[in-house]
Tab-separated table of C-alpha atoms in Angstrom:
chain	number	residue	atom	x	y	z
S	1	UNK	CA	0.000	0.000	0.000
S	2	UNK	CA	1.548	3.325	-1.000
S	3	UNK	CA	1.196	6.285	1.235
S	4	UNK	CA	0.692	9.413	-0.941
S	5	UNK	CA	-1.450	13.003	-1.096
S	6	UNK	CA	-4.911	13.411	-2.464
S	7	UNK	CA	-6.047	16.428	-4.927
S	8	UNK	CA	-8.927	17.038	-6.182
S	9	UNK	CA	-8.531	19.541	-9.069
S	10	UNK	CA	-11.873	20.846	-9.957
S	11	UNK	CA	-11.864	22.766	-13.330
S	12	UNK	CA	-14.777	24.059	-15.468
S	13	UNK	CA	-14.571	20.787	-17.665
S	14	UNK	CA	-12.846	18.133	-16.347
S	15	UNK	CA	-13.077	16.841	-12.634
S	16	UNK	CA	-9.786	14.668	-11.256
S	17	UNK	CA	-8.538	13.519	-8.312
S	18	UNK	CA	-4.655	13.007	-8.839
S	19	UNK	CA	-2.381	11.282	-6.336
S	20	UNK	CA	0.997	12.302	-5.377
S	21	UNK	CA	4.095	9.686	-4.003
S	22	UNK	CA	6.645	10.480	-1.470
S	23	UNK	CA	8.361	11.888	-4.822
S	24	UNK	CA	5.630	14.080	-5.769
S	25	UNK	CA	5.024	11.480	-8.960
S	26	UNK	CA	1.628	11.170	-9.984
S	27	UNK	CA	0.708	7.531	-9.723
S	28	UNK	CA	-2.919	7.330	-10.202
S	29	UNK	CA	-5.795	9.775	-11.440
S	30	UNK	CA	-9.566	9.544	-11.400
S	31	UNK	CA	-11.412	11.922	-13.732
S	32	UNK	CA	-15.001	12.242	-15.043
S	33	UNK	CA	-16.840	15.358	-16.836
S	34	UNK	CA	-19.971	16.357	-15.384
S	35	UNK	CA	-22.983	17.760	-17.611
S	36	UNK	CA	-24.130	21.402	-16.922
S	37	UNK	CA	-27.485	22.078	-16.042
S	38	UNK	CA	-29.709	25.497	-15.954
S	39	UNK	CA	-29.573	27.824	-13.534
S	40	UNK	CA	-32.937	29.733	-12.351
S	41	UNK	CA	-32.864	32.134	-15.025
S	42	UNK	CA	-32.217	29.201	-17.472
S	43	UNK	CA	-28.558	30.066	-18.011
S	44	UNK	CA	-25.819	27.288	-18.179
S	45	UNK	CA	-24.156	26.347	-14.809
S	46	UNK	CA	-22.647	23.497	-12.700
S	47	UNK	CA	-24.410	21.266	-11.440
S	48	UNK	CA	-23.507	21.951	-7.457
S	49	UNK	CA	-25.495	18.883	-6.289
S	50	UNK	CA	-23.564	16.421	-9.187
S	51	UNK	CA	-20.106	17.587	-8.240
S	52	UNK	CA	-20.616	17.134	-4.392
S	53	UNK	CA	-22.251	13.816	-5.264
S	54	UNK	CA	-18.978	13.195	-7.091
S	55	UNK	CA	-16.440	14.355	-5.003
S	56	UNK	CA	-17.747	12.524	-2.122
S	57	UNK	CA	-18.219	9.195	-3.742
S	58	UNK	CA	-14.525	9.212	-5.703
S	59	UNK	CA	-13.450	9.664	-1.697
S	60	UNK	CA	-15.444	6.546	-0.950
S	61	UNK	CA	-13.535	5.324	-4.085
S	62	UNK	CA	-10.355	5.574	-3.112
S	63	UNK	CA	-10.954	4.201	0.838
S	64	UNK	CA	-11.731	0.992	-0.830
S	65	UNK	CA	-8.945	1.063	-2.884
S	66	UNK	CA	-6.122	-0.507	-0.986
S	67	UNK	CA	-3.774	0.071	-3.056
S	68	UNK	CA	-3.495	3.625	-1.756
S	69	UNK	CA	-3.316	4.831	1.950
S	70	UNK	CA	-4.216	8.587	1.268
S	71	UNK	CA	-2.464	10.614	4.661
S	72	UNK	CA	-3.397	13.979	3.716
S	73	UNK	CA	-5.826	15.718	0.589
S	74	UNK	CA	-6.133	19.285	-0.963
S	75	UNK	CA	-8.407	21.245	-2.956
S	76	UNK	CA	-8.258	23.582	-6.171
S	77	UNK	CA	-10.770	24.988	-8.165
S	78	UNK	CA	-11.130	27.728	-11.032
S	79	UNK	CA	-12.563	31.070	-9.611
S	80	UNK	CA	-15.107	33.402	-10.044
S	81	UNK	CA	-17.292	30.948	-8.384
S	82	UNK	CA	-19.404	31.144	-5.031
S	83	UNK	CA	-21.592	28.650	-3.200
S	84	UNK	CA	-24.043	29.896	-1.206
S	85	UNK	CA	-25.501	27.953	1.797
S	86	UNK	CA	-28.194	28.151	3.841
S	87	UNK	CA	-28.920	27.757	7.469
S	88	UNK	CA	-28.864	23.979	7.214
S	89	UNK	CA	-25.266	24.078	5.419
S	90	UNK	CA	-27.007	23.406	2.132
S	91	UNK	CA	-26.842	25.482	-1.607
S	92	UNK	CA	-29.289	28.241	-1.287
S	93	UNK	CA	-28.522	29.017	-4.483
S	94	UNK	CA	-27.449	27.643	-8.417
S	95	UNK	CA	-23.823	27.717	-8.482
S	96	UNK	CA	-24.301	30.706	-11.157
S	97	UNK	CA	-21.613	30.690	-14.151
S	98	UNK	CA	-19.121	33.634	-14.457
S	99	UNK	CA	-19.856	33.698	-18.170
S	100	UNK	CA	-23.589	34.465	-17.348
S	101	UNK	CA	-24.081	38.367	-18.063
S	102	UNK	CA	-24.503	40.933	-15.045
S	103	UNK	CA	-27.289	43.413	-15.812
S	104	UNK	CA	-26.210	46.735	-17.017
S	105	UNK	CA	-28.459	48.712	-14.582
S	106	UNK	CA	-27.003	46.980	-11.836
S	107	UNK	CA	-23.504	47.883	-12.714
S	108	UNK	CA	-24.287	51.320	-13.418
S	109	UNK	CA	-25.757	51.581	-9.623
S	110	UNK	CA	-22.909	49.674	-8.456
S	111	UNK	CA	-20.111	51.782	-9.584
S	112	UNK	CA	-22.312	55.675	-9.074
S	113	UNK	CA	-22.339	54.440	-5.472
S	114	UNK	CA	-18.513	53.185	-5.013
S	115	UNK	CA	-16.412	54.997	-7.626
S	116	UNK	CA	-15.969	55.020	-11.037
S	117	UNK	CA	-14.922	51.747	-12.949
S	118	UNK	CA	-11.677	52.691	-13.138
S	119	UNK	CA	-10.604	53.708	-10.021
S	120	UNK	CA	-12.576	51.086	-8.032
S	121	UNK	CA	-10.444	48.364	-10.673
S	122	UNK	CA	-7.697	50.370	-9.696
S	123	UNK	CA	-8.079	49.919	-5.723
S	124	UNK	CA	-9.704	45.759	-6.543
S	125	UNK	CA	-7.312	45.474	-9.035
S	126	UNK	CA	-10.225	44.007	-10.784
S	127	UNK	CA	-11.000	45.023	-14.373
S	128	UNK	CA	-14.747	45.684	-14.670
S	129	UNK	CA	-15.503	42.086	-15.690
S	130	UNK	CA	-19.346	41.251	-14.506
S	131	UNK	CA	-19.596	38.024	-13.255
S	132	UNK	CA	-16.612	37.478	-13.042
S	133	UNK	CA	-15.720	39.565	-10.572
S	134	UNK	CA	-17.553	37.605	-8.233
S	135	UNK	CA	-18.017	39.551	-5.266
S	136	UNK	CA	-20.003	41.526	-7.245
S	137	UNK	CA	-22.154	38.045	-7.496
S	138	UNK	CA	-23.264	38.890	-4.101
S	139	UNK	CA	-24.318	41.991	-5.238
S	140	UNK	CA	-26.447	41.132	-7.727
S	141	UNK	CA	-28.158	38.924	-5.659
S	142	UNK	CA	-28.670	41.379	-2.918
S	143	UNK	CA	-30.867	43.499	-5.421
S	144	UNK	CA	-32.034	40.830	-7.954
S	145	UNK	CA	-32.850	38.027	-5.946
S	146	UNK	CA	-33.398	39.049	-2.281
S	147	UNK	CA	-35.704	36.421	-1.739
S	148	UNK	CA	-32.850	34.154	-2.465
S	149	UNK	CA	-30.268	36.290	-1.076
S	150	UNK	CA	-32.068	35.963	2.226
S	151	UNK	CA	-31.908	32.714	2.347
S	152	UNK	CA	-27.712	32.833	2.575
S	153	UNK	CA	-26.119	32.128	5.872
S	154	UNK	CA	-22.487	32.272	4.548
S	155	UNK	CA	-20.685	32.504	1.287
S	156	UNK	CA	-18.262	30.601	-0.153
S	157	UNK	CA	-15.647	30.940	-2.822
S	158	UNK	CA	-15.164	27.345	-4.646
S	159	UNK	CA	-12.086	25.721	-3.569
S	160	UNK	CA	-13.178	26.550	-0.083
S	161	UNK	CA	-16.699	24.758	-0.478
S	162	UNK	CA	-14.904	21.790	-1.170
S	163	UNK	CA	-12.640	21.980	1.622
S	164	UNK	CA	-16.064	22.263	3.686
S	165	UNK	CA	-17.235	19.195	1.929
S	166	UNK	CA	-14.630	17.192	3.825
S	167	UNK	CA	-13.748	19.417	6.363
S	168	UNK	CA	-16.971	20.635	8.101
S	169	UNK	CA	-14.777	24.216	8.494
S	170	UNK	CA	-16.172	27.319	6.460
S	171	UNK	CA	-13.146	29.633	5.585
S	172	UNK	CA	-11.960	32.597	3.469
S	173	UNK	CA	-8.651	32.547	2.212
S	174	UNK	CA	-6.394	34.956	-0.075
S	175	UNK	CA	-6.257	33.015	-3.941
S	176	UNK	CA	-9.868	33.300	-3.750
S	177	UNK	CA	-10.407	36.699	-2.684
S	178	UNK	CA	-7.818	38.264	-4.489
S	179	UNK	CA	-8.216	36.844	-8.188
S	180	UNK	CA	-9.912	40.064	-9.258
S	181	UNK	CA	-13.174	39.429	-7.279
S	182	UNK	CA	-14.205	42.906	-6.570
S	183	UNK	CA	-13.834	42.367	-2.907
S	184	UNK	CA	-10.276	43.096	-1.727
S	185	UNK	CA	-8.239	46.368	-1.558
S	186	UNK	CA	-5.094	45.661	-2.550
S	187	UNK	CA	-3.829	49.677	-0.877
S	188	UNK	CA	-4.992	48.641	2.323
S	189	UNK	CA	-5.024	44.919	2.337
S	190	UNK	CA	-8.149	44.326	3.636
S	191	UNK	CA	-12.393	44.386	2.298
S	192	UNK	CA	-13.197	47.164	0.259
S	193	UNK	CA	-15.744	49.326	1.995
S	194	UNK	CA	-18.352	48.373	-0.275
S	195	UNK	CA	-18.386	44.521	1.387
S	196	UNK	CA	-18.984	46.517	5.001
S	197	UNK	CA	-21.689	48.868	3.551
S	198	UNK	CA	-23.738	46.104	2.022
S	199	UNK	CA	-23.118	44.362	4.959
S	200	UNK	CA	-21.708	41.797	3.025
S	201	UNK	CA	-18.896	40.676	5.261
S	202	UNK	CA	-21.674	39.330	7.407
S	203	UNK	CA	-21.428	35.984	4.856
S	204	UNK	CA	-17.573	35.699	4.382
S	205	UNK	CA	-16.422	33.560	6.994
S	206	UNK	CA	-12.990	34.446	8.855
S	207	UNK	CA	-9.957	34.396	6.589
S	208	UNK	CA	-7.403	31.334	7.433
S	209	UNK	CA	-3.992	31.083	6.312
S	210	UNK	CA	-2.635	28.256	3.705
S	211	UNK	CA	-0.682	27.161	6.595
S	212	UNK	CA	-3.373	26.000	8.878
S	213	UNK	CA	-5.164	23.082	8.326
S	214	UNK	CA	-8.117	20.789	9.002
S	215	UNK	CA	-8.686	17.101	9.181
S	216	UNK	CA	-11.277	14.700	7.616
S	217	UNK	CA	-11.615	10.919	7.787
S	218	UNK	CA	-9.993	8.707	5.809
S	219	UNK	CA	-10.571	4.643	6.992
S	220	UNK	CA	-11.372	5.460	9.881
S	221	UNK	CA	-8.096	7.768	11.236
S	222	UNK	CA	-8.164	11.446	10.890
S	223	UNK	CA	-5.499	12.981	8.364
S	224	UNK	CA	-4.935	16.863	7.456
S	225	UNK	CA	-7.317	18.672	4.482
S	226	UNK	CA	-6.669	21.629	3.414
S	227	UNK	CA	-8.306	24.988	3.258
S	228	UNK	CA	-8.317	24.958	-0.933
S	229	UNK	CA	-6.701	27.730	-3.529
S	230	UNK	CA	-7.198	29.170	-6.353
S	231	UNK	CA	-5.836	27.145	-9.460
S	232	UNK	CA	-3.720	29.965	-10.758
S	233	UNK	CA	-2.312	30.384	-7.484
S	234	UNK	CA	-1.667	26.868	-7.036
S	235	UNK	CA	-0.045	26.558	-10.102
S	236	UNK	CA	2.566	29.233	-9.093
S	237	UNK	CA	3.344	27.059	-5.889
S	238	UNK	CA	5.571	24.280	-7.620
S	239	UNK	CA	7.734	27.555	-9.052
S	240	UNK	CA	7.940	29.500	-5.558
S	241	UNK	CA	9.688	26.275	-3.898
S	242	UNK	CA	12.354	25.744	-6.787
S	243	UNK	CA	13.230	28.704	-7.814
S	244	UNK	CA	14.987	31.357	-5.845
S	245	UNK	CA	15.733	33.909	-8.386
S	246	UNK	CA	13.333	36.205	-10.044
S	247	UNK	CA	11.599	34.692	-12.574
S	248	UNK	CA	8.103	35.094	-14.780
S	249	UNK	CA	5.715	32.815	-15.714
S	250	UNK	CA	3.900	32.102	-19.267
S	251	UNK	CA	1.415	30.039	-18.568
S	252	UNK	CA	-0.384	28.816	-21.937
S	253	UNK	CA	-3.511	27.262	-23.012
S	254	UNK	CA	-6.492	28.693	-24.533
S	255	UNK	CA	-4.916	31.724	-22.831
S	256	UNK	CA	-1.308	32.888	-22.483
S	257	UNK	CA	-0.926	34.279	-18.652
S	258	UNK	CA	2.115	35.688	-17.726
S	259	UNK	CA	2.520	35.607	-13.633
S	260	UNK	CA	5.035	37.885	-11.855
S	261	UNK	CA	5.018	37.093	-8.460
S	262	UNK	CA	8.101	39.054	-7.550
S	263	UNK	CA	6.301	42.705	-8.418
S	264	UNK	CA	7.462	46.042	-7.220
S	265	UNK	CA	4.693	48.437	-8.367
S	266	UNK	CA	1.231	48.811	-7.687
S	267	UNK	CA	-1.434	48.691	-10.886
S	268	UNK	CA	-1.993	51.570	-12.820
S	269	UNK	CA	-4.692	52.473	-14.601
S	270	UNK	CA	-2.913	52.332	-18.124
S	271	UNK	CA	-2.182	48.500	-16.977
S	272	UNK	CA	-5.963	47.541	-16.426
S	273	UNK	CA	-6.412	48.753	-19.454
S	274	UNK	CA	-4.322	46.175	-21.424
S	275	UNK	CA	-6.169	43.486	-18.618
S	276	UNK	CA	-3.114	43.660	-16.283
S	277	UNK	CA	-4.413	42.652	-13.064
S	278	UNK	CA	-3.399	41.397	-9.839
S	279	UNK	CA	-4.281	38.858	-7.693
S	280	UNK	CA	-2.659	36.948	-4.233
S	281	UNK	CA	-0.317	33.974	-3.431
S	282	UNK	CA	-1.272	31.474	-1.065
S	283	UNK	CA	0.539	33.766	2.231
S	284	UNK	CA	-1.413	37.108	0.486
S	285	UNK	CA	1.473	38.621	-1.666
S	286	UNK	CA	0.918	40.123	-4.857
S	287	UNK	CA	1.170	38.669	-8.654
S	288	UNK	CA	0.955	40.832	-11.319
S	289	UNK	CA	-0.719	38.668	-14.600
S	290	UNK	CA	-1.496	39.971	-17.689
S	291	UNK	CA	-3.055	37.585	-20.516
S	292	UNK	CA	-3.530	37.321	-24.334
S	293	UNK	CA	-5.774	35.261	-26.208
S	294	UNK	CA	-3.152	33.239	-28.129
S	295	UNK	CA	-4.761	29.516	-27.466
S	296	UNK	CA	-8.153	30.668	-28.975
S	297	UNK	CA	-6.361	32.484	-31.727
S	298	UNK	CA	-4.207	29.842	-32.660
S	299	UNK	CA	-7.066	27.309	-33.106
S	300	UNK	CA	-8.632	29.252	-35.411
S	301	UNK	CA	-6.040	30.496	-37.405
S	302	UNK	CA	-4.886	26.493	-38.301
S	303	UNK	CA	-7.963	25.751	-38.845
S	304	UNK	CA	-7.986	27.887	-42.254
S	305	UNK	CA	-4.687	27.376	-42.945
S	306	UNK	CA	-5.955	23.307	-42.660
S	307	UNK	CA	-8.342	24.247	-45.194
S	308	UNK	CA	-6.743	26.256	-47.506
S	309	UNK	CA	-3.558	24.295	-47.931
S	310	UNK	CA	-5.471	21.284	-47.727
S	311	UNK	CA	-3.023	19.607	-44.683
S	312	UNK	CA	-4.647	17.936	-41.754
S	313	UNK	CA	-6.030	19.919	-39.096
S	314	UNK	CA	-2.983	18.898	-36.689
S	315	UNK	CA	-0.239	19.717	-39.722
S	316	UNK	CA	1.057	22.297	-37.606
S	317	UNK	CA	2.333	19.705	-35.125
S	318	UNK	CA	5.214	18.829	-37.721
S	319	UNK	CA	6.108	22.029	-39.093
S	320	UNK	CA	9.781	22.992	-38.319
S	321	UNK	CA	11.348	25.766	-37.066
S	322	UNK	CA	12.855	27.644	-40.207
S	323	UNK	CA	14.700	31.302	-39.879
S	324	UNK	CA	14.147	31.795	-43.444
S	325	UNK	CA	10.726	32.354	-42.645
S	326	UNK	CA	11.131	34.926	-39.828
S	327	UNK	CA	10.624	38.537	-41.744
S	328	UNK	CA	10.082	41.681	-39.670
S	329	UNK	CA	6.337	42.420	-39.837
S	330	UNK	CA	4.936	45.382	-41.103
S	331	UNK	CA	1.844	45.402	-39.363
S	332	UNK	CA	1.233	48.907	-37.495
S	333	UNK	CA	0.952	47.751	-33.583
S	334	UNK	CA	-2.025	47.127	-31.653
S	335	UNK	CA	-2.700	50.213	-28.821
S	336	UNK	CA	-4.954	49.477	-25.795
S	337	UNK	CA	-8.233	51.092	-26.229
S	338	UNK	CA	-8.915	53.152	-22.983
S	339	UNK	CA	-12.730	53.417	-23.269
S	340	UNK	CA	-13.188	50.018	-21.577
S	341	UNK	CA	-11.662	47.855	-19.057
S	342	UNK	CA	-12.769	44.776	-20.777
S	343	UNK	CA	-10.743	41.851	-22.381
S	344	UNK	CA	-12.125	42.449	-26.037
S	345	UNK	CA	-10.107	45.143	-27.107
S	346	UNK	CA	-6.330	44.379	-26.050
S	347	UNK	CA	-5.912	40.626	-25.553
S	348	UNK	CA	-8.282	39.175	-28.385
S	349	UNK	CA	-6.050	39.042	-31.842
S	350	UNK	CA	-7.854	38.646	-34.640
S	351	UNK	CA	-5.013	38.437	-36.703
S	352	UNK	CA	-5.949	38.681	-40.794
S	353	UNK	CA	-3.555	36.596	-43.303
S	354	UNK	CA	-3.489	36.490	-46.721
S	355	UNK	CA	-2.592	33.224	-47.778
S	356	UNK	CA	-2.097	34.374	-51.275
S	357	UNK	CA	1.415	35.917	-50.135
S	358	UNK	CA	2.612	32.531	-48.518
S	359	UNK	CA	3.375	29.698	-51.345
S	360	UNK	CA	3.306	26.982	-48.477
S	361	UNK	CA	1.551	25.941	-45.139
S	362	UNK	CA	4.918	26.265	-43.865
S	363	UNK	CA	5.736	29.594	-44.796
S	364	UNK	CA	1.696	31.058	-43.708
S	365	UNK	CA	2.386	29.066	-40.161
S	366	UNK	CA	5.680	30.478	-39.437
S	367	UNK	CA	4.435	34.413	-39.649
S	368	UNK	CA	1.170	33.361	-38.011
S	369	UNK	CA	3.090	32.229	-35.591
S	370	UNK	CA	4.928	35.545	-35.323
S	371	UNK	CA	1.338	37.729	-35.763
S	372	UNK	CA	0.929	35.374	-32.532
S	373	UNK	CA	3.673	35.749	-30.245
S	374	UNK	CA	4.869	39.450	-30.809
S	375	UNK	CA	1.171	40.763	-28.761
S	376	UNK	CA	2.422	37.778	-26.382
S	377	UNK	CA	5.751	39.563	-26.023
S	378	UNK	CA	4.318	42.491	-25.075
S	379	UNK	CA	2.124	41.091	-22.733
S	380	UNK	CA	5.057	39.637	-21.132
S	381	UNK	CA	6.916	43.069	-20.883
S	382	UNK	CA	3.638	44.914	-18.918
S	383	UNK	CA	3.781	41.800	-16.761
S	384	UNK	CA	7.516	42.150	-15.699
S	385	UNK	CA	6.819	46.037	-15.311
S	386	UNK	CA	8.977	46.761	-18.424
S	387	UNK	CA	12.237	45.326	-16.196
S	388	UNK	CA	13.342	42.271	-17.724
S	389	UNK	CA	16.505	42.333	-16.604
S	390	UNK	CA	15.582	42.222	-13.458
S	391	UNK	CA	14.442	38.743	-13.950
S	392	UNK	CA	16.481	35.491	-14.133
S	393	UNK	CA	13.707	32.847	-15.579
S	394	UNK	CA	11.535	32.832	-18.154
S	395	UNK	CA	9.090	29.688	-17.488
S	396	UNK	CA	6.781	28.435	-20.183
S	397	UNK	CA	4.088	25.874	-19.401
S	398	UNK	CA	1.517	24.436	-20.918
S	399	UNK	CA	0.357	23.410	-24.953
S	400	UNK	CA	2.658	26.250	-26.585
S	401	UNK	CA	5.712	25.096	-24.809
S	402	UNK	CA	6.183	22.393	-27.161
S	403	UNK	CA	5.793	24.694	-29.783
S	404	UNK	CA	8.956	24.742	-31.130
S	405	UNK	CA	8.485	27.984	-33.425
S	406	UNK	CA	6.683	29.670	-30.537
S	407	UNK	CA	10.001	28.902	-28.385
S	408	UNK	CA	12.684	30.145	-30.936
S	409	UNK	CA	10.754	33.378	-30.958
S	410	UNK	CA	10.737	33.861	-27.472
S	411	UNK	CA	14.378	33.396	-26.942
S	412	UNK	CA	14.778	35.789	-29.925
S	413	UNK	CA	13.058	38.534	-27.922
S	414	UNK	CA	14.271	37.489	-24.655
S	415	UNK	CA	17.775	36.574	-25.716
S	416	UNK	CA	19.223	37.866	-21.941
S	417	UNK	CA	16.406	35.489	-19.898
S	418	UNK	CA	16.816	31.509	-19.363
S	419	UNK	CA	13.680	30.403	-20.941
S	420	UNK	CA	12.851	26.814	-19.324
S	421	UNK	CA	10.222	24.543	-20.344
S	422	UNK	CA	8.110	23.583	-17.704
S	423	UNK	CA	7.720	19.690	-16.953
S	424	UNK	CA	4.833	19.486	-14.691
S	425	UNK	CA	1.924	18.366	-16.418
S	426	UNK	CA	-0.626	18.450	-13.452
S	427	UNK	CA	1.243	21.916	-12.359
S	428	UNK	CA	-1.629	23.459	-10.545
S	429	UNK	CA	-2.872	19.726	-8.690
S	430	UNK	CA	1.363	19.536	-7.706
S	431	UNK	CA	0.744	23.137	-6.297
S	432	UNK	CA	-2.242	21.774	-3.851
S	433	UNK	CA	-0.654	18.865	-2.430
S	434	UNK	CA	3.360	20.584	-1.854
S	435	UNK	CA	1.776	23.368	0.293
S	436	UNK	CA	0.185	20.420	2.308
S	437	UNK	CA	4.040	20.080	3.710
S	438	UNK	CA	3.234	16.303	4.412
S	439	UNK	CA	6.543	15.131	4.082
């Protein structure tokens, strides 16, 4: 029987529970997907009741499992995500989706009562992003739904729900409230006023730090459980423990996210405006992130280079890194627009190509691939506060970091940073159970 950590890693499609040796090796992983249904306004969302159904009976899972002894579990979830119980402990409410709109009128009384958007995203450092920003989910139910909103007892963000789950403690803690919910000010390091003038600090339970923790049962014998984090936060963990230096993060997927956890300078106003943000490590200092829609772009871009070249949709995957190919680009550059604090302007691409100039796939991939990464570069510079060389490491993680051309380019624009690919494939689950400091 091998002794090892327990994670659940709870994202917005797939559910796992990973477990970690001695080693920190992953050596077995239980994951399902879990249908949405409709929230009360018929709007997509999770199915609350489902994934507690789930997460409790994979735990029965693995006590019968005897290959395993589990001696300690954690918790991570994506944010922007509340569960609201009742008197009796239970969901008062859907667990409503941070895509689902926020009502303009709503916003507009919001923001005439506490500042303007852009100084209140200043002091939150929390672009104005709706749901999102999901302290301002309490809000809306406050005015919206007060019959429902009466009903709440106390409010908790995600990961800490399913710390509860196994727990029995309710908890705040810093990933959650500081990944641009709305509800933190990041001058004064404490609630915004506007969660004391609602009165909504009433339902925020008492904010513990990563280093505490609870118990739950496992066979019988009690064994610690965390208090849960934020999956960008725990992703960052892994990094903090093995490197020393100064060093960024490029974290890529359907987004690229570039994480500075070593920043000097608060958020300006010109930096929320290119969706710079900040948000909190695990012991409440700040990370600077900025992101770019490069994942989403990239899809779509191969896609009709697929189709007009007539290659497979996965050609890409073969195409080698040629310098022949790498022309300065005349396109003029992309400024932020600074009449809105929203993603659509700055970090969506929507890069145009004219296949007719390109003779091969080749050729059309390798200055996509350049339309791609020099808005990624810059994104990268307004993380590290335009002072590369105060950095040491350059960390890339994630699909693009076996992108070959995507790497050359980096270096090329980075040529004084150590660019090192990332090996941690279940970074953010590897986060959850180190800060457990079982062995």
């Amino acid at each position: 029987m091998v002794s090892c950590v327990a994670v659940f890693d709870i994202g917005k499609t797939n559910k796992k529970c990973i477990l970690f040796d001695h080693y920190f090796n992953i050596i077995h992983e239980i994951e399902a997907r879990l249908s949405e249904i409709k929230d009360d306004d018929g709007y997509p969302c999770e199915d609350v009741d489902r994934l507690t159904a789930w997460l409790l009976a994979t735990w029965k899972e693995l006590e019968a499992d005897e290959r395993f002894d589990v001696i300690g579990v954690n918790f991570t979830t994506y944010g922007a995500s509340m569960v609201h119980l009742n008197a009796q402990l239970k969901p008062a409410t859907p667990l409503y989706s941070y895509l689902k709109p926020y009502p303009e009128d709503l916003e507009k009384q919001f923001y005439d009562r506490y500042g303007d958007k852009l100084t209140f995203a200043t002091i939150t450092a929390s672009p104005n992003l709706g749901m999102l920003n999901s302290g301002l989910q309490l809000y809306w139910l406050k005015y919206k739904k007060p019959e429902l909103f009466a009903k709440i007892k106390t409010s908790l963000h995600l990961p800490q729900y399913v710390s509860f789950l196994f727990s029995g403690n309710m908890v705040s803690e810093y990933t959650s409230i500081g990944c641009h919910t709305g509800l933190w000010n990041f001058e004064t390091k404490c609630y915004h006023n506007w969660v004391y003038e609602e009165n909504i600090i009433s339902l925020l339970p008492r904010i513990t730090e990563q280093r505490n923790t609870f118990s739950t049962n496992f066979r019988k014998k009690r064994i610690p459980a965390g208090i849960g984090l934020h999956d960008s936060s725990s992703a960052l963990i892994p990094y903090l423990y093995k490197y020393t230096d100064p060093f960024l993060l490029l974290s890529t997927g359907t987004w690229g996210i570039t994480l500075n956890p070593f920043a000097k300078e608060n958020l300006t106003k010109e930096e929320l405006q290119q969706d710079c943000l900040n948000f909190l490590t695990y012991n409440g200092q700040r990370v600077k992130a900025s992101r770019m829609f490069i994942g989403n772009e990239h899809e779509e871009q191969v896609k009709k280079l697929a189709t007009h070249y007539n290659k497979p949709a996965d050609y890409f995957k073969i195409v080698t890194y040629n310098p022949a190919y790498i022309k300065p680009l005349t396109d003029e550059p992309v400024t932020p627009d600074e009449s809105t604090l929203t993603a659509t302007k700055t970090t969506k691409l929507n890069i145009q190509l004219d296949f007719a100039q390109f003779e091969t796939y080749e050729e059309a991939y390798h200055v996509l691939m350049q339309k791609i990464t020099e808005p990624q570069v810059e994104a990268i510079r307004l993380a590290g506060e335009y002072n590369l060389s105060s950095f040491e490491y350059l960390l890339v993680d994630g699909g693009f970091s076996k992108n070959k051309i995507f790497m050359h380019l980096l270096q090329a624009n980075f040529p004084d940073l150590n660019i090192v690919i990332s090996e941690n494939s279940q970074g953010t689950a590897l986060g959850a159970a180190m800060i457990l400091n079982i062995w």
